[in-house]
Tab-separated table of C-alpha atoms in Angstrom:
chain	number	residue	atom	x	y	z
A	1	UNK	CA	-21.139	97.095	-30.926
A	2	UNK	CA	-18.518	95.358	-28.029
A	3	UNK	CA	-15.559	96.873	-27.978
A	4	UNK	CA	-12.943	94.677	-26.668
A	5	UNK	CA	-10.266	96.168	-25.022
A	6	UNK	CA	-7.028	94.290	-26.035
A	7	UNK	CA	-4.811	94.968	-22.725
A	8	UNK	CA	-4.737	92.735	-19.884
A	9	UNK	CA	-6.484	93.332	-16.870
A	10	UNK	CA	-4.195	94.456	-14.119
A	11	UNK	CA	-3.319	91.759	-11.492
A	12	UNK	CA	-3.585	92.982	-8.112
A	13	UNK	CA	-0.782	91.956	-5.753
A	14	UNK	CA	-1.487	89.763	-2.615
A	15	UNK	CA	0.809	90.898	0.333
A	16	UNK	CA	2.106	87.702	2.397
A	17	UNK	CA	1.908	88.889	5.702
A	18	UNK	CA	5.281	88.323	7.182
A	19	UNK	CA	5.532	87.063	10.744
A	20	UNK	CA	6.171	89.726	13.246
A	21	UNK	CA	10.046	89.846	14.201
A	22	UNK	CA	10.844	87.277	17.246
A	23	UNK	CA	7.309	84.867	15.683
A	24	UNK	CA	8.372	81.369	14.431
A	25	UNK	CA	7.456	81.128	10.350
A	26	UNK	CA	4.835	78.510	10.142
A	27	UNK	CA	6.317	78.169	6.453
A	28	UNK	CA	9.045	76.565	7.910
A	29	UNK	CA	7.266	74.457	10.583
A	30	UNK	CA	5.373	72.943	7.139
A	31	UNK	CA	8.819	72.114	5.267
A	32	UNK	CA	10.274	70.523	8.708
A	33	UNK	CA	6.763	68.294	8.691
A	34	UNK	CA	7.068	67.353	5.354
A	35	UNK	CA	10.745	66.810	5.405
A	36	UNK	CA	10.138	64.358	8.169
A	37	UNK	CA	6.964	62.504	6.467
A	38	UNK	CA	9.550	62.815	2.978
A	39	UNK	CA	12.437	60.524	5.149
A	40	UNK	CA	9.887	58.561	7.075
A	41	UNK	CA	8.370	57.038	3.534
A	42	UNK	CA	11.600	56.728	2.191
A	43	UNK	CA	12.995	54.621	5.262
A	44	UNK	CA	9.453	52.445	4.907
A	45	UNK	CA	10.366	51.780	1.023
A	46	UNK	CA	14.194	51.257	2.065
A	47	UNK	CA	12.405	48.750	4.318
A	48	UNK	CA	10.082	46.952	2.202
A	49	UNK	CA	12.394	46.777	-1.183
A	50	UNK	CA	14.906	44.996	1.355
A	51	UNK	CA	12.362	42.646	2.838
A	52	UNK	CA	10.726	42.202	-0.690
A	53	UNK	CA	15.071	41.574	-2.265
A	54	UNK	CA	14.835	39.003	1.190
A	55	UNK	CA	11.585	37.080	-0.142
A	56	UNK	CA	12.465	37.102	-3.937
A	57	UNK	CA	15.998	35.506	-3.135
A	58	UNK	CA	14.237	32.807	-0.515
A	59	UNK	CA	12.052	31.770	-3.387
A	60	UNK	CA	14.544	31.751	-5.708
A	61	UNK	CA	16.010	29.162	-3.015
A	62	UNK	CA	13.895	27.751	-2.672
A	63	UNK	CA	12.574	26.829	-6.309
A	64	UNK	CA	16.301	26.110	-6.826
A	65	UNK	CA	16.032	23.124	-4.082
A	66	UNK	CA	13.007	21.962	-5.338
A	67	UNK	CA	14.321	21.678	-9.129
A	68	UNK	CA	17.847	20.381	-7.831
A	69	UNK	CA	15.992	17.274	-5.734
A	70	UNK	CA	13.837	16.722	-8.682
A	71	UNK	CA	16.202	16.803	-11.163
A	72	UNK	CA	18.224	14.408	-9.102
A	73	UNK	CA	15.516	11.802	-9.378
A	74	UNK	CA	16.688	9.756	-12.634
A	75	UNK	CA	14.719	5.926	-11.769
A	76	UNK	CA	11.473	7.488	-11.101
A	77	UNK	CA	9.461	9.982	-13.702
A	78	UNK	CA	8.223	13.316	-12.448
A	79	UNK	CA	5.423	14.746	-13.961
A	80	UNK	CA	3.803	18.057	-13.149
A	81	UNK	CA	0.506	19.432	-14.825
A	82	UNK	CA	-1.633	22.450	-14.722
A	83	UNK	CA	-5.196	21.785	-14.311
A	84	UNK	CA	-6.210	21.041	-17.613
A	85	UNK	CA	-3.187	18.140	-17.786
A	86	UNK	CA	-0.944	20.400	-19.361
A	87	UNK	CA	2.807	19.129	-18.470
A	88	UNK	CA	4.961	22.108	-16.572
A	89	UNK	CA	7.356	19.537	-14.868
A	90	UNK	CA	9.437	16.980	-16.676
A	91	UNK	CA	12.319	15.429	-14.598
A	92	UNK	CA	14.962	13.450	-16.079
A	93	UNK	CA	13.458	10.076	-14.831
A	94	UNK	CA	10.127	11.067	-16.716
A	95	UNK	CA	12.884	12.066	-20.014
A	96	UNK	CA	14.194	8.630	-19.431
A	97	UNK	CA	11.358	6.811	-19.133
A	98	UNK	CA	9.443	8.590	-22.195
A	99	UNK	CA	12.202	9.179	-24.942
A	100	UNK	CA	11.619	13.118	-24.778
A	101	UNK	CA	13.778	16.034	-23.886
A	102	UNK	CA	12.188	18.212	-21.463
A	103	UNK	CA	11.757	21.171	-23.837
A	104	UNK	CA	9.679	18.934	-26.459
A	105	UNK	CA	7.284	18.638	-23.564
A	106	UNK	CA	6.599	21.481	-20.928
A	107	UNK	CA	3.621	23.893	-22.188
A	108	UNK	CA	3.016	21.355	-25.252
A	109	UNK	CA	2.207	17.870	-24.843
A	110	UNK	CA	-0.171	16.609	-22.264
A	111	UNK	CA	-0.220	14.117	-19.429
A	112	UNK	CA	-2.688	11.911	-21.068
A	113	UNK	CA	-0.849	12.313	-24.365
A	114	UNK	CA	1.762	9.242	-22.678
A	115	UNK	CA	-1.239	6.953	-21.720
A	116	UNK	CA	-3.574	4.246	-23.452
A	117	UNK	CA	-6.547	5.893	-24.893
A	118	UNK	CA	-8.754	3.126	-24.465
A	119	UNK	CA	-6.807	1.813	-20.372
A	120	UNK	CA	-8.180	5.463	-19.458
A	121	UNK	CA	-11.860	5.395	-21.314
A	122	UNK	CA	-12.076	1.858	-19.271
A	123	UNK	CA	-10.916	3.596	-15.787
A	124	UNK	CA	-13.693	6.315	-17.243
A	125	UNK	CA	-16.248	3.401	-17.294
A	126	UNK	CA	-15.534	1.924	-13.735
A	127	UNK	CA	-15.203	5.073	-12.089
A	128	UNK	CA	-18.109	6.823	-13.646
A	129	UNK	CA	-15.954	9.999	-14.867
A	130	UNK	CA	-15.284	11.710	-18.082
A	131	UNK	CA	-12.502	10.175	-20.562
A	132	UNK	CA	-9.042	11.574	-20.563
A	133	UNK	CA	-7.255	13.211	-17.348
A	134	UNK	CA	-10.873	13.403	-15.410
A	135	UNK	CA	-10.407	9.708	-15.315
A	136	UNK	CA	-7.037	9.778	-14.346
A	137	UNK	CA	-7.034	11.786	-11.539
A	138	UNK	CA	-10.704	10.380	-10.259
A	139	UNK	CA	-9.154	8.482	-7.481
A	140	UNK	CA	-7.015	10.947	-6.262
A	141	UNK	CA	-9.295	14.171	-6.322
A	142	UNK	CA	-11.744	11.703	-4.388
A	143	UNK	CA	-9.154	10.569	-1.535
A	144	UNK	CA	-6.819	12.890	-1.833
A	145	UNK	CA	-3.829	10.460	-3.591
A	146	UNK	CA	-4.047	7.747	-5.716
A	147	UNK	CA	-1.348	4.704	-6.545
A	148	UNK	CA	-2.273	1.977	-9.308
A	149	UNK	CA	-0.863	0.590	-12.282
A	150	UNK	CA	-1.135	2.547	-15.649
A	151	UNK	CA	0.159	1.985	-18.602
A	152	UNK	CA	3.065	4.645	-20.217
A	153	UNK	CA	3.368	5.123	-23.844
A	154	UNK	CA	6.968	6.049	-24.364
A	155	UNK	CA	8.093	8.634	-27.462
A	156	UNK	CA	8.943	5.379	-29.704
A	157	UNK	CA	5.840	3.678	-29.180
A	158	UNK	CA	7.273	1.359	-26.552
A	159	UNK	CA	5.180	0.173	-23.476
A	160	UNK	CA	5.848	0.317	-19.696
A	161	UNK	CA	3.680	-0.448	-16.670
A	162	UNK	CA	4.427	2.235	-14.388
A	163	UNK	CA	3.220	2.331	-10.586
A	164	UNK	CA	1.864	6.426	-10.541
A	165	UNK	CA	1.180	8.075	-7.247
A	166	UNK	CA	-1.387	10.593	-8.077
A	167	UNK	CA	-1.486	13.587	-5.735
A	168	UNK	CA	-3.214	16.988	-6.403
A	169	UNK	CA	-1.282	20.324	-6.352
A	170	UNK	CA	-2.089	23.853	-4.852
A	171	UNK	CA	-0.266	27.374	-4.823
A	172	UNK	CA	1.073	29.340	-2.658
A	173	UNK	CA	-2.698	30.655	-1.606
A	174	UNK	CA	-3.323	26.878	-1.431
A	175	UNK	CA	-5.717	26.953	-4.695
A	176	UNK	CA	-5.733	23.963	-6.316
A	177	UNK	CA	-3.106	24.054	-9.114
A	178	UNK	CA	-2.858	21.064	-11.091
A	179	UNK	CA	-1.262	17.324	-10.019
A	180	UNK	CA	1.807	15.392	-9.729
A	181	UNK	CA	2.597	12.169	-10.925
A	182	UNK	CA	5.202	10.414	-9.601
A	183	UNK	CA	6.053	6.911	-11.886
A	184	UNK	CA	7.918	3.869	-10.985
A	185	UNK	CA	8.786	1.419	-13.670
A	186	UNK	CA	7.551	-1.861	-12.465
A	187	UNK	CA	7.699	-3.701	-16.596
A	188	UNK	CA	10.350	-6.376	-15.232
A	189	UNK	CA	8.803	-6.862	-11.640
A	190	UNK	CA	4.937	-7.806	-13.026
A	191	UNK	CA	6.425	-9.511	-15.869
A	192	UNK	CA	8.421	-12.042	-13.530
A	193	UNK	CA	5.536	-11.767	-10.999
A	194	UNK	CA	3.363	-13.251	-14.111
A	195	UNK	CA	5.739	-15.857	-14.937
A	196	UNK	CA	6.060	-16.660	-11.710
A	197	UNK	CA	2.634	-17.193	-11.390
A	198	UNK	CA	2.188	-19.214	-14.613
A	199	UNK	CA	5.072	-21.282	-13.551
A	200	UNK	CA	3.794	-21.973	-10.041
A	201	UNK	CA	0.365	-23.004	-11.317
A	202	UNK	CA	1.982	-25.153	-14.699
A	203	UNK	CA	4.149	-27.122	-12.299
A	204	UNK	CA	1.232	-27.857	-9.488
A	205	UNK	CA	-1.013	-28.580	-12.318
A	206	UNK	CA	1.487	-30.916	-13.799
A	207	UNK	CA	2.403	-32.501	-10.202
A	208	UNK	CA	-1.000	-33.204	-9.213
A	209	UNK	CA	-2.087	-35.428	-12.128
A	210	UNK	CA	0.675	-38.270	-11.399
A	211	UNK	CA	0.406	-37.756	-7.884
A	212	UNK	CA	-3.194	-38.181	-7.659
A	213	UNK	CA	-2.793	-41.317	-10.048
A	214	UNK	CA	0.145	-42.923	-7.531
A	215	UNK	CA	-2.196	-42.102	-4.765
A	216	UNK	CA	-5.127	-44.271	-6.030
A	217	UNK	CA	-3.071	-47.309	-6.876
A	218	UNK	CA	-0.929	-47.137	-3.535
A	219	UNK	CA	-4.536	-47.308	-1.576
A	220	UNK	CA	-5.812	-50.332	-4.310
A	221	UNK	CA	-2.790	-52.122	-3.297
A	222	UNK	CA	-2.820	-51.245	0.179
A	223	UNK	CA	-6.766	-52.728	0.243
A	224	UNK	CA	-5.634	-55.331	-2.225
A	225	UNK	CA	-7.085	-59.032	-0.768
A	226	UNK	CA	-3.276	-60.499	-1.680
A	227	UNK	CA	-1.455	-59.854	1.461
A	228	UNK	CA	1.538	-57.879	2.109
A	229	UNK	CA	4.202	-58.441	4.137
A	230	UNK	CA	4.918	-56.247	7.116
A	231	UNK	CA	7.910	-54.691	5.092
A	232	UNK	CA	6.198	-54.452	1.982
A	233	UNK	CA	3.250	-52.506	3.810
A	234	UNK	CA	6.022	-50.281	5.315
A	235	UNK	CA	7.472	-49.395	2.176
A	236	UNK	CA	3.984	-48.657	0.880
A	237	UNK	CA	2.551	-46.940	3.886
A	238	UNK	CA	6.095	-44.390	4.041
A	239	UNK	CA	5.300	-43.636	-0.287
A	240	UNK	CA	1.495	-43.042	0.088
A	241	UNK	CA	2.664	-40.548	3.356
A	242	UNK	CA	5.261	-38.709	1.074
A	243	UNK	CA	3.081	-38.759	-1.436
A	244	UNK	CA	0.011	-37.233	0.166
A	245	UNK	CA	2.748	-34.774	1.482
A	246	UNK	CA	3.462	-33.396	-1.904
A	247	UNK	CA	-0.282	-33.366	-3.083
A	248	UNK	CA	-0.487	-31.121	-0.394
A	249	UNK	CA	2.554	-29.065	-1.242
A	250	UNK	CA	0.943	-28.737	-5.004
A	251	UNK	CA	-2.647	-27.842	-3.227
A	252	UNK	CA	-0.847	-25.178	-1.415
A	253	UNK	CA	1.098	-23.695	-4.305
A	254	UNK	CA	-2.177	-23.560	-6.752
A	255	UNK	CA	-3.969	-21.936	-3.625
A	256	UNK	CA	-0.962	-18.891	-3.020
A	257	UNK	CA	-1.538	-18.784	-6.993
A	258	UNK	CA	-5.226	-18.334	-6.826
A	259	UNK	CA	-5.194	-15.560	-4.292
A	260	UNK	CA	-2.601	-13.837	-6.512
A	261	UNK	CA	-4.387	-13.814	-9.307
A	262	UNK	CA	-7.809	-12.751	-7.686
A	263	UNK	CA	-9.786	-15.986	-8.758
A	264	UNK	CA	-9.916	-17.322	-4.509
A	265	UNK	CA	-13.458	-18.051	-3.905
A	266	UNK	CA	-15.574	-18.882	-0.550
A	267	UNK	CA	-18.557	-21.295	0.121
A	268	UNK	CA	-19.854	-19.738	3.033
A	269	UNK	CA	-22.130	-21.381	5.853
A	270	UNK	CA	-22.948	-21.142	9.551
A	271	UNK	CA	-19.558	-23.188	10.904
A	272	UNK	CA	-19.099	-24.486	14.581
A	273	UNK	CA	-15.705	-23.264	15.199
A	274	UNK	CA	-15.125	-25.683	18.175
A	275	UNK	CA	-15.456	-28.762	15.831
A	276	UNK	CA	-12.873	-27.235	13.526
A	277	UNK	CA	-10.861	-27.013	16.582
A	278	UNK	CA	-11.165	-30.556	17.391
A	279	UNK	CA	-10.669	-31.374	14.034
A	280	UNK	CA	-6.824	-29.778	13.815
A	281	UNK	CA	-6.293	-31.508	17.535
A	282	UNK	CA	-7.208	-34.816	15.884
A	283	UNK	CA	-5.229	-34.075	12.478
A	284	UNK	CA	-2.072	-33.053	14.668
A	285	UNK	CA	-2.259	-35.596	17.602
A	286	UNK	CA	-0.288	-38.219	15.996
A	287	UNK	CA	2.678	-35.583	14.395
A	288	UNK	CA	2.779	-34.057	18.470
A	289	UNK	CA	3.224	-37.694	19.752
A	290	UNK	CA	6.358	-38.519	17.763
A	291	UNK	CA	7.852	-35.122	18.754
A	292	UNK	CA	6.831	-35.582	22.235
A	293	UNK	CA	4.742	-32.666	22.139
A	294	UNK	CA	1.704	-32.466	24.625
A	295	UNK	CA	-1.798	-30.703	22.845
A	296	UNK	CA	-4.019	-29.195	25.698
A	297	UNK	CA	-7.473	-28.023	23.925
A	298	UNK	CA	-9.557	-25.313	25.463
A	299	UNK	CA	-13.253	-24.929	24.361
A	300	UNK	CA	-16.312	-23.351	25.512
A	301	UNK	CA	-19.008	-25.456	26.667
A	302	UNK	CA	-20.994	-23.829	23.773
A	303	UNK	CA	-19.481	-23.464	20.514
A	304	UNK	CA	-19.107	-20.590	18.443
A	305	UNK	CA	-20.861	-20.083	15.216
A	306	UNK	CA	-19.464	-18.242	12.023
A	307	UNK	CA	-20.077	-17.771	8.161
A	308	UNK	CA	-17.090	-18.660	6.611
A	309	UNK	CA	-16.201	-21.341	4.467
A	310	UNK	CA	-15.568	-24.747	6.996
A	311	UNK	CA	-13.083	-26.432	4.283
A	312	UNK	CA	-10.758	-23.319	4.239
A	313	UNK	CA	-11.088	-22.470	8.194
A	314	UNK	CA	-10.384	-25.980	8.830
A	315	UNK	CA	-7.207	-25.251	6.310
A	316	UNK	CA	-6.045	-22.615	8.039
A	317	UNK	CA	-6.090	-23.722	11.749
A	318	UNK	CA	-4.414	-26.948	10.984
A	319	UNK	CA	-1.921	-24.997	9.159
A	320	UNK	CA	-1.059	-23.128	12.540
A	321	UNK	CA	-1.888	-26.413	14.814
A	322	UNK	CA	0.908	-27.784	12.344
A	323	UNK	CA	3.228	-24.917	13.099
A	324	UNK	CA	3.029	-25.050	16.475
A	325	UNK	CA	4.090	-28.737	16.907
A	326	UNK	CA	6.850	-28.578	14.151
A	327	UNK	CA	8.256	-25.528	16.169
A	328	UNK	CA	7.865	-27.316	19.636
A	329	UNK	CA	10.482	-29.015	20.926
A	330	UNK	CA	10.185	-32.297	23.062
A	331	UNK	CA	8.003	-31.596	26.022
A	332	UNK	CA	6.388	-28.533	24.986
A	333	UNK	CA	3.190	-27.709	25.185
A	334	UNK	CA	1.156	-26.582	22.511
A	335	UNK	CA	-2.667	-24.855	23.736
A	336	UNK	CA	-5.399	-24.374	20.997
A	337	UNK	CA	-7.769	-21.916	22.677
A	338	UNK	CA	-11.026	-20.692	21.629
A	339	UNK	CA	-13.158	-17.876	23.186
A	340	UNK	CA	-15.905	-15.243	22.364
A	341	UNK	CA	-14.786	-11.692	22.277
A	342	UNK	CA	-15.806	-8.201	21.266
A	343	UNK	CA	-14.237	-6.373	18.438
A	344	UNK	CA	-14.352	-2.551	18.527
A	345	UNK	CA	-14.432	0.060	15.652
A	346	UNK	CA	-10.692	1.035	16.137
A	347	UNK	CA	-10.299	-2.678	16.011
A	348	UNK	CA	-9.348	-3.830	19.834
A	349	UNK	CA	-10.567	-6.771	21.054
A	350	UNK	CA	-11.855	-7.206	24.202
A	351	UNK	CA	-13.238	-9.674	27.136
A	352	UNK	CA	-16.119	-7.442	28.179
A	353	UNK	CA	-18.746	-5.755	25.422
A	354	UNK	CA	-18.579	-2.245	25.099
A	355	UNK	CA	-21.146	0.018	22.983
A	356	UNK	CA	-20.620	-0.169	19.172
A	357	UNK	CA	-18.672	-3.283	19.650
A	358	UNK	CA	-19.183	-6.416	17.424
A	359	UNK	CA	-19.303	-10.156	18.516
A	360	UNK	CA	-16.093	-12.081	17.779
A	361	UNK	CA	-14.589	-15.647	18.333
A	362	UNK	CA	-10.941	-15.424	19.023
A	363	UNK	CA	-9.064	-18.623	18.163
A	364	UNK	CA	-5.171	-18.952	19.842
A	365	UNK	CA	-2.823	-21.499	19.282
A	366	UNK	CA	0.029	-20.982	21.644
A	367	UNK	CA	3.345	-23.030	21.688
A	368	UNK	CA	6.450	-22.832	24.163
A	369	UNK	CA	8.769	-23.400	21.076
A	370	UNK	CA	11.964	-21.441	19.866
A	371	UNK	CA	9.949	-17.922	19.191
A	372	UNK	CA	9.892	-16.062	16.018
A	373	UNK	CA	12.719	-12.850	16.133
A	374	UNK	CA	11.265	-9.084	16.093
A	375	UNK	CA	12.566	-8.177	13.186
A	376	UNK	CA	11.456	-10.789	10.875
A	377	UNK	CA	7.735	-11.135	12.431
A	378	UNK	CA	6.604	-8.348	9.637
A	379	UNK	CA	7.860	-10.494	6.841
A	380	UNK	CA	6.302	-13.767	8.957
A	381	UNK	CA	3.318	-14.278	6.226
A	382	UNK	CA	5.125	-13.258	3.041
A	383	UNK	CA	4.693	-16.491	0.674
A	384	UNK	CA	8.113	-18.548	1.425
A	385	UNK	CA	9.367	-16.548	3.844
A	386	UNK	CA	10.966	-19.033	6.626
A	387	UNK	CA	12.394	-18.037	9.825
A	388	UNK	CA	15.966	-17.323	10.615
A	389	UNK	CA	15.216	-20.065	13.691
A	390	UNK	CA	13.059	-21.966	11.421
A	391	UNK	CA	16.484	-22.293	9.162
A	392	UNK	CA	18.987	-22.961	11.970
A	393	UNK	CA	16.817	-25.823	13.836
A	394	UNK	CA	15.976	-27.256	10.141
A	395	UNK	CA	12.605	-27.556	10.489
A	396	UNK	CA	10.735	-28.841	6.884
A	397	UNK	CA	8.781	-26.550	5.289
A	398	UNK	CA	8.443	-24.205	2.412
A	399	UNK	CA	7.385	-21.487	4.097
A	400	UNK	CA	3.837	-21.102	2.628
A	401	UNK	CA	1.019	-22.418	5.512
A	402	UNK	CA	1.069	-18.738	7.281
A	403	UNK	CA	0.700	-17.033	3.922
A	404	UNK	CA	-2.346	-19.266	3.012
A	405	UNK	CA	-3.832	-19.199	6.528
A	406	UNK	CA	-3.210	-15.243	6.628
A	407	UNK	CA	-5.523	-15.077	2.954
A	408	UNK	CA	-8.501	-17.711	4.549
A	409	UNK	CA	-8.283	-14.601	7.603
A	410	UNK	CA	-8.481	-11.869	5.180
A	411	UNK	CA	-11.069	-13.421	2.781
A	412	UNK	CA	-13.778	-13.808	6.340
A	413	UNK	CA	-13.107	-10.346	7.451
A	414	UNK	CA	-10.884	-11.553	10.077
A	415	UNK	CA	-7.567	-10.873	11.544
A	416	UNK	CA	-4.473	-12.388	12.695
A	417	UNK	CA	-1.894	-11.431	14.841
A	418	UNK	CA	0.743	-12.557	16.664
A	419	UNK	CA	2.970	-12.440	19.900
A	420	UNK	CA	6.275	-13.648	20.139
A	421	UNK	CA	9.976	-13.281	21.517
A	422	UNK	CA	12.734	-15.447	20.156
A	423	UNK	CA	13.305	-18.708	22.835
A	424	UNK	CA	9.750	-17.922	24.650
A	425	UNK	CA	6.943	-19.293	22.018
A	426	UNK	CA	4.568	-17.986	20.080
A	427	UNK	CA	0.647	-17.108	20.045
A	428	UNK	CA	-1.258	-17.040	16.686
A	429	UNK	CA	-4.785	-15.144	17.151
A	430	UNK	CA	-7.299	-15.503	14.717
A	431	UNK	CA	-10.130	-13.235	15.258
A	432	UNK	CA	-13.298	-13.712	12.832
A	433	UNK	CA	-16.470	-11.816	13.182
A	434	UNK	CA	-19.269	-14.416	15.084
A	435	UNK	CA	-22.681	-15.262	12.798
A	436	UNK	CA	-25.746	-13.221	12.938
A	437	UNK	CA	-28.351	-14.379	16.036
């Protein structure tokens, strides 16, 4: 049997040897070490909470800015969303646009919850996406922003068409985030724009039925075997002129209305661009005799082929043949020039080819009339826009043969430009891509 002895076992002392007298105590080399590591560390965190108090109150800044600016938008809507659509920004434009206090909204309703189910399973369709916000944001998340038209369902039921600017979101590690929308009300503006529309194409349609009916009896009375006096012709001759004058008018305002509305069409074929040239010389000749304006034509001995639609070209260089003369005063000059050019892919034109560059007829009607001023030559081929000089001289027009003749351009693939200094004339270049060899 163990016996266990209950006392405890002695401890043996351990002697510290002491440093000889005169002998520096490491013990206290150690503390002065660690006293100095101690302060060191506390300086660094002295350091960093100040920095760190320095970056909080800069965000806080600068959060504060960004809510002040966006709560100082009140005309446009502000939407934020997380990545799923979930709404985390709700501006007072978006709370008057919609019906709904911000706090009914943020963290509760989604972005698609204020769109037309079936305007976004149709965007789905086109674009190939999934319904809902993958169909929203297609556009954008493919090209980095997106504006169109969608339709906003406000809280009591009411309908706006809204012009949203899609843009995608990242953090501060620049991780995408979620996405902005940023809404403009346009309701009123494409509501006149359609009644505009329906009002410019009622009124031609309703113009060009009489006016095509006065038109054929003028000519049967004009060919009429019963002769007319020289006066009576005179009187008939000036109606038929006006009259042929406002058919055009009505042809021009159905055409701005077709372009609007999408429905402008082409019949494309191979056209000689030299005989629509002489065409416009021959149309204008007579108009730049009265006005004592002299038409100098400049072809190539070759002409220059292009598919395009020889109706509408023909439209839209007598439309700037027209200009020219009614802008010309007596003893001007107006040039009609036609060349072959090269087109490169940042879209210069030049004499001399160059590689990747495409063949391209250049056609320039140049006038020595009053000049167009600077700042108005960006508004030039907005539909009935007129001139400042245009106004002042009081020459006719409505102000819609540059708009129509900038569409024709547009719808071949072409371009237009234009030079021009107020009291030094004006040059019109219409460059259109040249037919395949």
């Amino acid at each position: 049997m163990t016996t266990i002895d209950p006392r405890p076992a002695p401890v043996r002392a351990v002697r510290v040897p002491r440093p000889r007298a005169g002998s520096p105590d490491p013990r206290d080399a150690e503390l002065d070490r660690l006293r100095k590591e101690n302060a060191a560390l506390l300086a660094q965190e002295r350091t960093r909470a100040d920095e760190l108090d320095v970056a909080t109150r800069m965000l806080a800044a600068r959060a504060q800015t960004m809510t002040s600016v966006i709560d100082a938008v009140t005309e446009q809507s502000i939407i934020g969303t997380d990545r799923d659509g979930v709404i985390r920004v709700w501006n007072p434009g978006a709370e008057k646009m919609l019906g709904l206090p911000r706090s009914e909204v943020v963290r509760q309703r989604s972005i698609v919850d204020f769109h037309l189910a079936e305007e976004l399973d149709a965007q789905a369709e086109t674009c190939g996406s999934a319904p809902g916000l993958a169909a929203l944001v297609h556009a954008a998340h493919a090209h980095g922003s997106d504006v169109r038209d969608w339709t906003y369902v406000a809280a009591d039921g009411q309908q706006r068409t809204v012009s949203v600017a899609v843009t995608p979101r990242t953090d501060d590690r620049g991780v995408h985030a979620g996405w902005n929308f940023v809404g403009t009300d346009m309701t009123e503006a494409r509501a006149t724009e359609r009644m505009k529309d329906q009002f410019v194409s009622l009124i031609s349609h309703e113009l060009r039925t009489p006016l095509t009916s006065i038109l054929g009896y003028l000519e049967l009375v004009l060919e009429d075997e019963q002769p007319l006096t020289d006066e009576q012709r005179k009187y008939l001759t000036t109606v038929e002129r006006n009259a042929d004058r406002l058919l055009r008018l009505v042809g021009d305002l159905l055409f701005t209305a077709q372009v609007d509305a999408g429905r402008f069409s082409l019949e494309p074929h191979d056209v000689d661009l030299a005989g629509v040239v002489r065409a416009a010389e021959e149309t204008a000749r007579v108009a730049a005799a009265t006005a004592g304006v002299r038409l100098v034509v400049d072809l190539p001995a070759s002409g220059l082929v292009v598919p395009g639609d020889a109706v509408r070209l023909g439209q839209a260089c007598d439309n700037l043949v027209s200009n020219a003369v009614k802008f010309t005063p007596a003893g001007g000059t107006v040039t009609l020039s036609l060349r072959s050019a090269w087109a490169a892919a940042d879209g210069t034109v030049s004499a001399e080819g160059r590689p990747g560059a495409s063949p391209v007829a250049q056609l320039a009607v140049t006038d020595t009339g009053m000049g167009i001023p600077t700042g108005e030559q960006g508004k030039l081929f907005t539909r009935f826009f007129r001139s400042s000089t245009a106004q002042r001289a009081a020459v006719p027009g409505v102000g819609l043969g540059l708009a129509i003749t900038k569409a024709i351009t547009t719808a071949h693939g072409g371009t237009l430009d234009l030079v021009s200094a107020e009291g030094a004339g004006t040059t019109f270049t219409l460059t259109l891509p040249l037919a395949a060899a």
